[in-house]
Short mmCIF file of C-alpha atoms in Angstrom, two decimals:
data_model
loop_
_atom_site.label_atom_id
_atom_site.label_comp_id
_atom_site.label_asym_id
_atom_site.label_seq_id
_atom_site.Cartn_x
_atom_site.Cartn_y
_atom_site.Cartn_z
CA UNK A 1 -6.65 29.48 -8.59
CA UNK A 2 -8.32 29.85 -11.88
CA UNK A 3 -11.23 32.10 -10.57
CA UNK A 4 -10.86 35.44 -12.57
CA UNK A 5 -9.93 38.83 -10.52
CA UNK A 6 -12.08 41.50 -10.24
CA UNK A 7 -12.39 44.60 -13.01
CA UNK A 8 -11.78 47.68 -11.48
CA UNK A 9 -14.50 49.69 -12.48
CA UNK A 10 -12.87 52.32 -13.97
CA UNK A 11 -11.97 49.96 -17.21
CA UNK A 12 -15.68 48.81 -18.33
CA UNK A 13 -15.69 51.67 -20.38
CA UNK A 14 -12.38 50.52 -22.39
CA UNK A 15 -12.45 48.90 -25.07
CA UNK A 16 -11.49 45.07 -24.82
CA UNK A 17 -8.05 45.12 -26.94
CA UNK A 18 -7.02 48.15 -24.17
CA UNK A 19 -7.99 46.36 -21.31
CA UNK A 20 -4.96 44.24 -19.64
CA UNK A 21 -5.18 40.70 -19.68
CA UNK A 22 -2.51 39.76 -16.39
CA UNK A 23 -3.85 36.63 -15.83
CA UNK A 24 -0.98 33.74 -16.61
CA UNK A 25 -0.91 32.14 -19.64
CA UNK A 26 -2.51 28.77 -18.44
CA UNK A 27 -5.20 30.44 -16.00
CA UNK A 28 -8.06 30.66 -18.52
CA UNK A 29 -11.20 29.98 -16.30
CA UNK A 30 -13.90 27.17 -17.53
CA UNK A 31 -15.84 30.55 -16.71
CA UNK A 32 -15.03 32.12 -19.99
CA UNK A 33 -12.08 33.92 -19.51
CA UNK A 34 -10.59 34.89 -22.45
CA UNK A 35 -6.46 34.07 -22.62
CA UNK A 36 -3.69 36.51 -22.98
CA UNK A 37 -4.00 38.25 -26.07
CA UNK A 38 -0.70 37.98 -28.34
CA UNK A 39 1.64 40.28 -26.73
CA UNK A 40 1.32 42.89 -29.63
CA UNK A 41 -1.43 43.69 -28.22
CA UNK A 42 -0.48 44.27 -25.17
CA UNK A 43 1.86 46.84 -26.47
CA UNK A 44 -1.08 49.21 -26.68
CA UNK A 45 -1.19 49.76 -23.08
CA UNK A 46 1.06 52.66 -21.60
CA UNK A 47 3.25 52.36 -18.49
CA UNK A 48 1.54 55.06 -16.92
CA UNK A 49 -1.69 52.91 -16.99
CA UNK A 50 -0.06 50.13 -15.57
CA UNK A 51 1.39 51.79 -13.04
CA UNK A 52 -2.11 52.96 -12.03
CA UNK A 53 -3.79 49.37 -11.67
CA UNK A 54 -0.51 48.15 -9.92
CA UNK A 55 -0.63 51.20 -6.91
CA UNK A 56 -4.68 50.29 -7.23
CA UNK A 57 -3.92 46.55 -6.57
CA UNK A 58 -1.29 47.57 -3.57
CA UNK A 59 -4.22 49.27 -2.00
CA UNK A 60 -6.42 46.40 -2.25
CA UNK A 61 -3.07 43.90 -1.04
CA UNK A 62 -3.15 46.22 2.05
CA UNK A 63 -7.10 46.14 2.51
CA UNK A 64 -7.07 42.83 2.28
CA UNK A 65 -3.89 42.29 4.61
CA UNK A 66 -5.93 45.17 6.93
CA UNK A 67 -9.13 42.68 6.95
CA UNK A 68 -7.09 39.73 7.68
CA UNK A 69 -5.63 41.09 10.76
CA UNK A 70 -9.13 42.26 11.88
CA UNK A 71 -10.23 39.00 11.72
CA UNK A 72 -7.84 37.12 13.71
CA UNK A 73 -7.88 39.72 16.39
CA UNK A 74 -11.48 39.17 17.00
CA UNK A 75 -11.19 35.54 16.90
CA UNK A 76 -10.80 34.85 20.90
CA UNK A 77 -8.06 31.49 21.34
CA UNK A 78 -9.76 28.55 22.38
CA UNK A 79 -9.54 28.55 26.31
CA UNK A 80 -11.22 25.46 27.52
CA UNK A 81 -14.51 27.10 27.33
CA UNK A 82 -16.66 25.35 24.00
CA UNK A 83 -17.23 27.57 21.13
CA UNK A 84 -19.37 27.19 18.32
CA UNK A 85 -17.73 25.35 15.72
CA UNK A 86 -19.72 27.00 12.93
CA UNK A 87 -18.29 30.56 13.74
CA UNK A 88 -14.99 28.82 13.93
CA UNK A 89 -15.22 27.14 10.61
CA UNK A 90 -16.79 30.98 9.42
CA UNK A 91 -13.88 32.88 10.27
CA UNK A 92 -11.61 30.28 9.17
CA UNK A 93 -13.16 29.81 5.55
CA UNK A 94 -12.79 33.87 5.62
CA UNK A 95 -9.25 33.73 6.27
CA UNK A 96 -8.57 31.06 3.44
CA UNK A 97 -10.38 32.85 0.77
CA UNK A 98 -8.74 36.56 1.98
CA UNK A 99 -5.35 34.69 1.70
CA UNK A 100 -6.18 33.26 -1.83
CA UNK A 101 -7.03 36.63 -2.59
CA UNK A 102 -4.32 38.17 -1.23
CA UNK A 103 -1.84 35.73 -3.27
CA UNK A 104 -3.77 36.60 -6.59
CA UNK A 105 -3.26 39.60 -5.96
CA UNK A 106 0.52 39.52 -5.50
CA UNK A 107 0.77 37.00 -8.46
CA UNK A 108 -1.29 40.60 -10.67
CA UNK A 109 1.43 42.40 -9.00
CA UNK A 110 4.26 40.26 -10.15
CA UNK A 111 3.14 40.45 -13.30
CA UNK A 112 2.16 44.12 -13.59
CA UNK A 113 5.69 44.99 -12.62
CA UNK A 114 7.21 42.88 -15.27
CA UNK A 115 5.29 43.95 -17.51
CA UNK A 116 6.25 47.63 -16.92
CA UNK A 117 9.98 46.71 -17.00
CA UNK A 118 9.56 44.83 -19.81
CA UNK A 119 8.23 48.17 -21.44
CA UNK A 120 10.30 50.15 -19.97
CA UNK A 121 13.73 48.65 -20.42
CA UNK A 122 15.41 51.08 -22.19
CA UNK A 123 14.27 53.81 -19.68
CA UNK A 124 15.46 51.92 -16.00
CA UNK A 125 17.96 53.03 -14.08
CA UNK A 126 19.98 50.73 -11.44
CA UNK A 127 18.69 48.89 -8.70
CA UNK A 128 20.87 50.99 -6.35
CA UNK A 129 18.06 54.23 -7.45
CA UNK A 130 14.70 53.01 -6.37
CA UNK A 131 15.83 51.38 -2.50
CA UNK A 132 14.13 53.72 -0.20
CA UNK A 133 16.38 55.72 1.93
CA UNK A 134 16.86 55.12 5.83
CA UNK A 135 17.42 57.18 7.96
CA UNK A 136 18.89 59.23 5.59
CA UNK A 137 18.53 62.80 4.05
CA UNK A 138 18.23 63.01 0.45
CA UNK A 139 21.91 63.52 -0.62
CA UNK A 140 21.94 67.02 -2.58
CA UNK A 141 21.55 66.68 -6.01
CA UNK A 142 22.17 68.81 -9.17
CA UNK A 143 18.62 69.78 -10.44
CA UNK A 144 17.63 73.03 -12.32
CA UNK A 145 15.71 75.78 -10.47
CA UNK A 146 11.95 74.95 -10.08
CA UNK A 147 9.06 77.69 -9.49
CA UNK A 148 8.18 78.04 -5.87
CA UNK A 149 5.08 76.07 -6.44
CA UNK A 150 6.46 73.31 -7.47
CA UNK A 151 9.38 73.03 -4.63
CA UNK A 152 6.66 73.60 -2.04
CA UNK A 153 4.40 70.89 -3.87
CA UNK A 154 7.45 68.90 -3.30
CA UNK A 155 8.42 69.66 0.63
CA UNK A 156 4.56 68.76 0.84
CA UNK A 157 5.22 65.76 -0.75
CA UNK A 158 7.99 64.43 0.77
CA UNK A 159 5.95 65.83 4.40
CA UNK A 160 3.33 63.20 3.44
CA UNK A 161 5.83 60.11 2.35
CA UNK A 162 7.46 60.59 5.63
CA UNK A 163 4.50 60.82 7.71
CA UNK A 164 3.00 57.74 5.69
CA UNK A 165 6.08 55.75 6.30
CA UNK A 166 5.98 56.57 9.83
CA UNK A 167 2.49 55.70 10.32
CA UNK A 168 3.45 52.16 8.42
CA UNK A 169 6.43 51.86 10.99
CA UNK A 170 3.90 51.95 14.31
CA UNK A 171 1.12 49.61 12.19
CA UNK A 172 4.08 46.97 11.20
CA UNK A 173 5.47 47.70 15.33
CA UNK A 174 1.61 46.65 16.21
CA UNK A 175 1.39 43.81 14.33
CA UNK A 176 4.83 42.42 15.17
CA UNK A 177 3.85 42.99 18.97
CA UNK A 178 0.81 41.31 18.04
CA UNK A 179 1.68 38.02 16.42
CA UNK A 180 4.38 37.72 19.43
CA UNK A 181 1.37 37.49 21.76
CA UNK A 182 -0.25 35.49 19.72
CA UNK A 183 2.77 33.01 19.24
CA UNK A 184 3.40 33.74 22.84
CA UNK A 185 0.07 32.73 24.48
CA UNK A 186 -0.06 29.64 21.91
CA UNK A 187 3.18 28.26 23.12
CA UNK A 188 1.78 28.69 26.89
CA UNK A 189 -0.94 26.46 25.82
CA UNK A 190 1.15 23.89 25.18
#
């Protein structure tokens, strides 16, 4: 757990004191990994940035979650018929280090999150304002006029969210139906 995570590669060209140090306090690596800077420091780096690096690290949470599903789908249930052990062991030692991943990744997440709360306190709104809506139409709210653009750039917007989320929906419907047969044909087995 003390292996360092990867820089994305748009930060090598920052200099050190802007760069984010996420890792927790006690996770300095006997690689050289520096610890977290005083959090003055820290102080130098805007939301906005954050923000960035945490939707950048949800991408990589769903690669990662995307490459662990293709990897147990091609891994074919033991049926009486001998296997090679060494592909076995493989797959399974790729599993283990895409779920170690996969929790350092949440663990940056965690921590990018509360670290954008933290600096933006005085700026949050209720809980009750960033739950995602379901099945439900945006209730009408008060907001100035906006140019044409811009309330098309939105309807295009929102077009995308929806068709994202509904995408998500059949993936998360595939996996669920998935695992059952999985749970399904290991419970025959036994």
């Amino acid at each position: 757990m003390a292996a360092s995570l990867p820089q994305k590669p748009g930060m090598a060209g920052m200099p050190p004191q802007q760069q984010p140090h996420l890792a927790p306090p006690g996770a300095a690596s006997a690689a050289g990994q520096q610890p977290v800077p005083p959090q003055g420091a820290l102080r130098e780096i805007s939301p906005v940035f954050l923000c960035r690096i945490g939707q950048e690290t949800v991408q990589d949470i769903v690669a990662r979650t995307m490459e662990i599903f293709q990897i147990t789908r091609a891994t074919q249930l033991p049926n009486g018929v001998t296997q090679s052990q060494a592909m076995y062991q493989d797959r399974f030692g790729k599993l283990q280090e895409h779920l170690r991943q996969l929790a350092l990744l949440f663990r940056k997440l965690r921590l990018l999150y509360e670290r954008c709360v933290e600096m933006t306190s005085d700026l949050q709104e209720g809980p009750a304002e960033i739950l995602p809506y379901v099945g439900e139409e945006l209730l009408s709210v008060k907001v100035e006029p906006c140019s044409p653009a811009v309330n098309q750039e939105r309807k295009e917007v929102l077009e995308k969210v929806r068709q994202k989320n509904q995408e998500m929906k059949v993936l998360m419907d595939q996996m669920r139906n998935l695992l059952w047969d999985v749970n399904a044909m290991l419970t025959l087995r036994k």
